XYZ file of C-alpha atoms in Angstrom:
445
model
C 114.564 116.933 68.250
C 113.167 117.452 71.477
C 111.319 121.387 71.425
C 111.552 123.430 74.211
C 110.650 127.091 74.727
C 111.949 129.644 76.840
C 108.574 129.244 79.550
C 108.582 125.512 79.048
C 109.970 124.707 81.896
C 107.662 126.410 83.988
C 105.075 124.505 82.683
C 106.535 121.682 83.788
C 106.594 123.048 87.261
C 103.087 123.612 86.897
C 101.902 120.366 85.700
C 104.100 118.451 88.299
C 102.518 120.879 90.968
C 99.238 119.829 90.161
C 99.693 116.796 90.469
C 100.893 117.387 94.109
C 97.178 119.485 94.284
C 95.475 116.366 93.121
C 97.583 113.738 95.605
C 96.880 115.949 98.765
C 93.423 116.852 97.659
C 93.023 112.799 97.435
C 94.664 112.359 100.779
C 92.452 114.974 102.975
C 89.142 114.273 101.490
C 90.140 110.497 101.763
C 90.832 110.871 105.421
C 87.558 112.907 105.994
C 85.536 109.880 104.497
C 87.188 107.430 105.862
C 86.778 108.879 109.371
C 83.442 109.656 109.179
C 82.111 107.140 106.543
C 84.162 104.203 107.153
C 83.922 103.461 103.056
C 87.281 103.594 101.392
C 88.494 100.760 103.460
C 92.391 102.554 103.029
C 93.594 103.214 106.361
C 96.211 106.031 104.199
C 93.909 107.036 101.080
C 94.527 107.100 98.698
C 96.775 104.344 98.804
C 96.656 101.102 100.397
C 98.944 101.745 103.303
C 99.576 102.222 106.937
C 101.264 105.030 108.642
C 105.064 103.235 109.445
C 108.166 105.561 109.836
C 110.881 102.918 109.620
C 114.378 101.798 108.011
C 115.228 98.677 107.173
C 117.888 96.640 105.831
C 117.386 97.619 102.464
C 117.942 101.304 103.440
C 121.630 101.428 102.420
C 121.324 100.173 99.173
C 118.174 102.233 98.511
C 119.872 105.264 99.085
C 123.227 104.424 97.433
C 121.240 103.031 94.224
C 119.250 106.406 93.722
C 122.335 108.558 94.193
C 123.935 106.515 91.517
C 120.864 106.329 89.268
C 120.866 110.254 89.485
C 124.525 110.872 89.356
C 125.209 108.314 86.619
C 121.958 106.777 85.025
C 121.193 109.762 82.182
C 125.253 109.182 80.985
C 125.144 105.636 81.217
C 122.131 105.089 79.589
C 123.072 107.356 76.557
C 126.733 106.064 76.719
C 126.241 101.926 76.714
C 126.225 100.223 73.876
C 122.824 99.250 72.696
C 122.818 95.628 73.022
C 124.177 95.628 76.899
C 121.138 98.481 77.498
C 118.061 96.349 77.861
C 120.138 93.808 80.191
C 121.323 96.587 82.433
C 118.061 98.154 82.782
C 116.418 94.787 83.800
C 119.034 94.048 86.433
C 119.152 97.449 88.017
C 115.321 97.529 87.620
C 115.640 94.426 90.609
C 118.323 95.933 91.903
C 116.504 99.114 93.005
C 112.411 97.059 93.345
C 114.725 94.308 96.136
C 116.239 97.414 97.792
C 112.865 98.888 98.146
C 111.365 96.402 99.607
C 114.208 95.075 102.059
C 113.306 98.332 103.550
C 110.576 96.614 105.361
C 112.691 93.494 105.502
C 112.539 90.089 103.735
C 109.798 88.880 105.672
C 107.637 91.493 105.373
C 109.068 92.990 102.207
C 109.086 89.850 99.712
C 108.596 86.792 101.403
C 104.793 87.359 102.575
C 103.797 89.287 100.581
C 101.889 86.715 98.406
C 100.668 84.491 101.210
C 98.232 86.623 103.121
C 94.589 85.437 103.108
C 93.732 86.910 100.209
C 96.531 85.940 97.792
C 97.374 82.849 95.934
C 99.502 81.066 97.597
C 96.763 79.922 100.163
C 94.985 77.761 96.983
C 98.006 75.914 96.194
C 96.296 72.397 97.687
C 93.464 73.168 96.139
C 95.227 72.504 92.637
C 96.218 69.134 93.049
C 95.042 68.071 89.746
C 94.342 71.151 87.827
C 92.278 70.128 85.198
C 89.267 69.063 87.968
C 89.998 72.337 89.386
C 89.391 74.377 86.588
C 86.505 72.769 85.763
C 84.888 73.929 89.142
C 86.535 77.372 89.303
C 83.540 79.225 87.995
C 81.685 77.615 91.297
C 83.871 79.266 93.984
C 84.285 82.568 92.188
C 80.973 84.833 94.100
C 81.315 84.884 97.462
C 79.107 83.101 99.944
C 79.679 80.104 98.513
C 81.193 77.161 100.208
C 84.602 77.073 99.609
C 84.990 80.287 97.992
C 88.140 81.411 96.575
C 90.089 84.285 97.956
C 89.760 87.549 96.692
C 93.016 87.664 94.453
C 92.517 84.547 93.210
C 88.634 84.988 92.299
C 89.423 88.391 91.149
C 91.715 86.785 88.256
C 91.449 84.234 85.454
C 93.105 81.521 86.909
C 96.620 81.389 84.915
C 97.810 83.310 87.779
C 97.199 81.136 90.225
C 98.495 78.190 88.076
C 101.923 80.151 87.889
C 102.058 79.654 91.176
C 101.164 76.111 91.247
C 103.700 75.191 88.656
C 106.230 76.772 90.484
C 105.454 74.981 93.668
C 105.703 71.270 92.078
C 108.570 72.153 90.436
C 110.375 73.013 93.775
C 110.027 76.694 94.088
C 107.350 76.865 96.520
C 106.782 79.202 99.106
C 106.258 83.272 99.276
C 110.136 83.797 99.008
C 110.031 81.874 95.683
C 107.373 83.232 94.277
C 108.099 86.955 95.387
C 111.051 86.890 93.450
C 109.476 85.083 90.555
C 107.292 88.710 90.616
C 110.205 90.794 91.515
C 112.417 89.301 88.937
C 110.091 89.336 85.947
C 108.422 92.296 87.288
C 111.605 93.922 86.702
C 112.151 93.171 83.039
C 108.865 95.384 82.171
C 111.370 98.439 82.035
C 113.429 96.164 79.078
C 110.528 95.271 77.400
C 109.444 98.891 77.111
C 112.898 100.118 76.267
C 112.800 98.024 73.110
C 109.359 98.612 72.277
C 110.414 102.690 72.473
C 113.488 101.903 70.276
C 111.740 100.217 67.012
C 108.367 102.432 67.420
C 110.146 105.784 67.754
C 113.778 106.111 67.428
C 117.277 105.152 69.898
C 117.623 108.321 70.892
C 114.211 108.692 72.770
C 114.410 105.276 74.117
C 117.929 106.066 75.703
C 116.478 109.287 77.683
C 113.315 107.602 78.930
C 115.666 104.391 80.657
C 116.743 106.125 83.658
C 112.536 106.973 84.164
C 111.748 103.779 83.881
C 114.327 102.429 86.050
C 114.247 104.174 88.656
C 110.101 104.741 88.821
C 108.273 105.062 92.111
C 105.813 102.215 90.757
C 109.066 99.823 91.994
C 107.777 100.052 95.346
C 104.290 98.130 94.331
C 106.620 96.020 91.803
C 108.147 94.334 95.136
C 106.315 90.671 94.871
C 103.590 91.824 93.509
C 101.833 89.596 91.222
C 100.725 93.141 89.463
C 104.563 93.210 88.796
C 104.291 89.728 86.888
C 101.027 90.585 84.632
C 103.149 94.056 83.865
C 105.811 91.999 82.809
C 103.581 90.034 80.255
C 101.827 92.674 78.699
C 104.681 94.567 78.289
C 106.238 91.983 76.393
C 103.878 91.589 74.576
C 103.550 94.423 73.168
C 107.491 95.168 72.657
C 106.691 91.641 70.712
C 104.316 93.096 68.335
C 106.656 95.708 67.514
C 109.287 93.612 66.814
C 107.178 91.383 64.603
C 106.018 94.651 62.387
C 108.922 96.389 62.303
C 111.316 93.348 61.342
C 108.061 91.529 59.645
C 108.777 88.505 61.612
C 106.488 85.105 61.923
C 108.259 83.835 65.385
C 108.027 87.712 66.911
C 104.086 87.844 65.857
C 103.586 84.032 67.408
C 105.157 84.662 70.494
C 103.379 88.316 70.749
C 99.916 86.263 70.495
C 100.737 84.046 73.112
C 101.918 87.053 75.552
C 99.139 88.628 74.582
C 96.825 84.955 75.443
C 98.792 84.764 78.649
C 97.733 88.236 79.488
C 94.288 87.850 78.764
C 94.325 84.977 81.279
C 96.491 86.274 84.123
C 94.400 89.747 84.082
C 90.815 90.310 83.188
C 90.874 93.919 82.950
C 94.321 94.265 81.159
C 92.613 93.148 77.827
C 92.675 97.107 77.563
C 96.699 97.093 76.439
C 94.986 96.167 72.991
C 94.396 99.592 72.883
C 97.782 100.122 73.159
C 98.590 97.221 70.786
C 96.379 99.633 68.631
C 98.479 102.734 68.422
C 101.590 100.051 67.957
C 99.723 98.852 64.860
C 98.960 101.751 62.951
C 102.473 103.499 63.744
C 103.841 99.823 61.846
C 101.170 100.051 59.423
C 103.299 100.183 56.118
C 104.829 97.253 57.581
C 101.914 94.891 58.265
C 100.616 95.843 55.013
C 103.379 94.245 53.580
C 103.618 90.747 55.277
C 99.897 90.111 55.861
C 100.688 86.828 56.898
C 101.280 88.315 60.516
C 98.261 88.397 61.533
C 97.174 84.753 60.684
C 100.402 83.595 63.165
C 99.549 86.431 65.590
C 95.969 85.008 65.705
C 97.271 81.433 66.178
C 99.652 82.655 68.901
C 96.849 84.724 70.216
C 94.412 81.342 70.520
C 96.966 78.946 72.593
C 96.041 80.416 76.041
C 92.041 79.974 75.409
C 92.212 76.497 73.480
C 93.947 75.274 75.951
C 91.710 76.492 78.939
C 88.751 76.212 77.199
C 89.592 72.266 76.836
C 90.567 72.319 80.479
C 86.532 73.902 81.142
C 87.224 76.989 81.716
C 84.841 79.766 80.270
C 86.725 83.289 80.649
C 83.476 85.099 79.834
C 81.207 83.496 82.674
C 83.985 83.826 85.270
C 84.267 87.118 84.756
C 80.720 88.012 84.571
C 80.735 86.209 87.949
C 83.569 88.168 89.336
C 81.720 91.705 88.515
C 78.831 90.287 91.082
C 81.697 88.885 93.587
C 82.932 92.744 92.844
C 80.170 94.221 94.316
C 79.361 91.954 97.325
C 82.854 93.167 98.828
C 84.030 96.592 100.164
C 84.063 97.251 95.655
C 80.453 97.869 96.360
C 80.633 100.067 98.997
C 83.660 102.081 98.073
C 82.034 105.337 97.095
C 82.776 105.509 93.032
C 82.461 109.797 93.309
C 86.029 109.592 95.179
C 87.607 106.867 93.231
C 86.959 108.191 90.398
C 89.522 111.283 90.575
C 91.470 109.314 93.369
C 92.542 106.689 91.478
C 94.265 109.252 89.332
C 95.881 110.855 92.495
C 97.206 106.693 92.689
C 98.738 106.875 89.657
C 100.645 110.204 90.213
C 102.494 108.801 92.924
C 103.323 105.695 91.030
C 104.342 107.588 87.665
C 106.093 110.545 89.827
C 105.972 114.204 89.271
C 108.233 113.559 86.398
C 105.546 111.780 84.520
C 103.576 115.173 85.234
C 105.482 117.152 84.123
C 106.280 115.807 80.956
C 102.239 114.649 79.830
C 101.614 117.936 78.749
C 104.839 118.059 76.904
C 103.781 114.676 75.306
C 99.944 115.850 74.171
C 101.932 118.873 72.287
C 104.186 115.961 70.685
C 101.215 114.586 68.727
C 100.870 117.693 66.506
C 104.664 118.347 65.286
C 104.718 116.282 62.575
C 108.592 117.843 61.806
C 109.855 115.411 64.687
C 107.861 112.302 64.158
C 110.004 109.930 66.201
C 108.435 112.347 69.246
C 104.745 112.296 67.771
C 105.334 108.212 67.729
C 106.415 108.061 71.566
C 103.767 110.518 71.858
C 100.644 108.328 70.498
C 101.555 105.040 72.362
C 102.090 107.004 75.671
C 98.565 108.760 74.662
C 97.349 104.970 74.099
C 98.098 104.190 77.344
C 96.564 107.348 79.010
C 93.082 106.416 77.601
C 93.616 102.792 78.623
C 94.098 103.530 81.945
C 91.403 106.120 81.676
C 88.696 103.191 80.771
C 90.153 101.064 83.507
C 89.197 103.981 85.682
C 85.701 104.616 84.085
C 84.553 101.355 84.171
C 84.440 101.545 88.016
C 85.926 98.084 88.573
C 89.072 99.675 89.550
C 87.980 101.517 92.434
C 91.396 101.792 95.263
C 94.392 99.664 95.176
C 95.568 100.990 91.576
C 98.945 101.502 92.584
C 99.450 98.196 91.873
C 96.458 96.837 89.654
C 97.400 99.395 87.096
C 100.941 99.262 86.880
C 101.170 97.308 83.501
C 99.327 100.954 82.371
C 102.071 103.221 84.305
C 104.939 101.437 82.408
C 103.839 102.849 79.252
C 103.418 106.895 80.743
C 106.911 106.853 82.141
C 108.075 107.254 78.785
C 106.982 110.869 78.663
C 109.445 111.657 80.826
C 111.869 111.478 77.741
C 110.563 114.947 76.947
C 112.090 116.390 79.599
C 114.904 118.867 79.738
C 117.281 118.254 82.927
C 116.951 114.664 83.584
C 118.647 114.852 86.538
C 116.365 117.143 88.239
C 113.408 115.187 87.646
C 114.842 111.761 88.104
C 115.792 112.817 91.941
C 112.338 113.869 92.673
C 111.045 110.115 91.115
C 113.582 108.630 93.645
C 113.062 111.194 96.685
C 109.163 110.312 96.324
C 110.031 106.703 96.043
C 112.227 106.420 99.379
C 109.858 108.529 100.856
C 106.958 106.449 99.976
C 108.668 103.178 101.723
C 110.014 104.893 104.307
C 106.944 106.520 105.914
C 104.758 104.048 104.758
C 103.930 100.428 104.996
C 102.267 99.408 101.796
C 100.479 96.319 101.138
C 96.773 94.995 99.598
């Protein structure tokens, strides 16, 4: 059951209003830095955007996709039978990401998004034979150097970049191709989740959380971003692990460890979703006790990714020891870690929504009522989450841009929203702050 009280909703209020404190707080002290200082290097802190009334082709659809999604997305998504549910909420999940970003066109929406000078499509001749590359990657990671690599691309292990590559000789080149390689996969983080929430709490909960996670402001920064992709993996990842526990299945605990490899290797910094493989693990405890031989084919899943680079010469542990100093040369070194430091949550209450607000109080009192456990389960991984993203935050290699770097964290808090009395309420504010969001602003990194 979900429990409510009389003055609960109020509290929801409250929580979702100060949230609104903390974004406007984060915008006005942002804009007095950044016009006196010159520091944040945002020209529209906290978030890494431009001032841009505009419509755009995608407008329509925009509109007429959150006005269904409110109207209809709570009924379907209790009302569709289970097995069609994870393939509708991956398809809308594009649907409503490609509306959003049509609004500033295909051009500047999808298309170029991953080719400006610091992304990784301007590398791609640079990996003619890949093995040679890797070899020297480590040498063109701190900046200064000759030939140094772009910031995206030196900010990564270098399994992103080699997505690209691969899809370029296979005849998929080009930012249109490989936006929609982000947008598409991107998109299937909401499934992933979905099925995670279904085996690790119960059907019921995972049914009221799918509109949230549809229909999330984060789908602006999903639009072909590569943040979108890495999401994507580590979300399946972990929906992987639960599957293998709860079913005590070999192939779901292989193919967890290599998600959970290919993560390591597309992301430095999302090696923190163990924590949320964590809280997966000891709610499937009774289960892992039981087939101990998961963990031997998780492991070998788990060692693909680094065999295989490590043949290749790639060290993971002296690139990124090398990308903390390229960190600091940049604007990370100058960006003042006293504002970023609250900011970055301000970032992440845009990209959750005030729905997300609203309910994380709601989901800290879930922990304790041990007479609806199903709750207390979604509960501890959305918890999991919190403190992952709060040690992304505290580690102060995070410091602006979050709205995209940490959306593999965000998928995991819109959950909470389950909680929630009156869907539909809360939903239309997650889509009002979304369209508004693309609408007034043009956001890019």
């Amino acid at each position: 059951m979900i429990h409510r009280h009389p003055r609960t909703p109020r509290r929801d209020l409250y929580a979702a209003a100060a949230a609104v404190l903390l974004v406007t707080a984060a915008v006005l002290v942002g804009r007095h830095i950044q016009d006196t200082r010159h520091t944040l290097f945002v020209h529209w802190p906290p978030l890494f955007a431009d001032w841009d009334p505009h419509i755009g082709p995608g407008t329509p659809a925009a509109l007429l996709l959150a006005a269904a999604g409110v109207a209809y997305g709570p009924t379907l998504a209790t009302r569709l039978p289970w097995r069609a549910l994870p393939w509708v909420t991956w398809a809308v999940s594009a649907a409503w990401i490609v509306s959003l970003a049509l609004i500033d066109g295909w051009h500047d929406g999808i298309a170029s998004r991953l080719t400006t000078g610091n992304e990784y499509l301007q590398v791609i001749g640079r990996f003619h034979d890949i093995p040679a590359t890797l070899r020297g990657f480590d040498d063109h990671i701190i900046g200064g150097v000759p030939g140094n690599w772009p910031a995206h691309v030196a900010g990564h292990p270098p399994a992103a970049t080699i997505t690209f590559v691969l899809l370029d000789r296979v005849g998929l080149g080009g930012g249109g191709w490989a936006g929609m390689w982000c947008v598409v996969l991107g998109a299937s983080a909401s499934a992933a989740v979905l099925v995670a929430l279904r085996v690790l709490a119960d059907e019921r909960l995972a049914r009221r959380a799918t509109p949230f996670l549809v229909l999330a402001p984060a789908a602006v920064w999903m639009g072909a971003s590569a943040d979108a992709y890495f999401a994507a993996v580590a979300a399946w990842a972990l929906a992987c692990l639960a599957l293998a526990l709860t079913r005590r299945s070999l192939p779901w605990a292989g193919a967890s460890g290599l998600f959970f490899g290919l993560t390591c290797y597309l992301s430095y910094g999302l090696t923190l979703i163990a924590l949320i493989g964590v809280a997966v693990l000891v709610l499937t405890r009774t289960d892992f006790r039981a087939r101990p031989a998961l963990l031997p084919v998780f492991l070998a899943g788990l060692a693909v990714l680094p065999v295989v680079f490590g043949l290749l010469g790639f060290n993971w542990w002296t690139a990124y020891h090398l990308l903390v100093t390229r960190y600091y040369q940049g604007v990370g070194g100058t960006r003042p870690y006293a504002y970023w430091i609250w900011a970055n949550l301000a970032c992440t209450a845009i990209i959750t929504g005030p729905a997300t607000a609203a309910a994380l109080p709601r989901t800290v009192g879930s922990l304790t009522h041990r007479d609806d456990r199903p709750a207390a389960r979604l509960a501890l991984i959305v918890c999991a989450a919190l403190a992952a993203l709060l040690i992304a935050d505290l580690s102060g290699m995070s410091k602006a841009e979050t709205e995209r770097i940490w959306l593999p964290f965000a998928v995991w808090l819109l959950p909470a929203c389950a909680f929630l009395p009156r869907p539909r309420i809360w939903l239309a504010a997650q889509v009002v702050l979304a369209l508004l969001i693309n609408h007034l602003l043009l956001t890019g990194w």
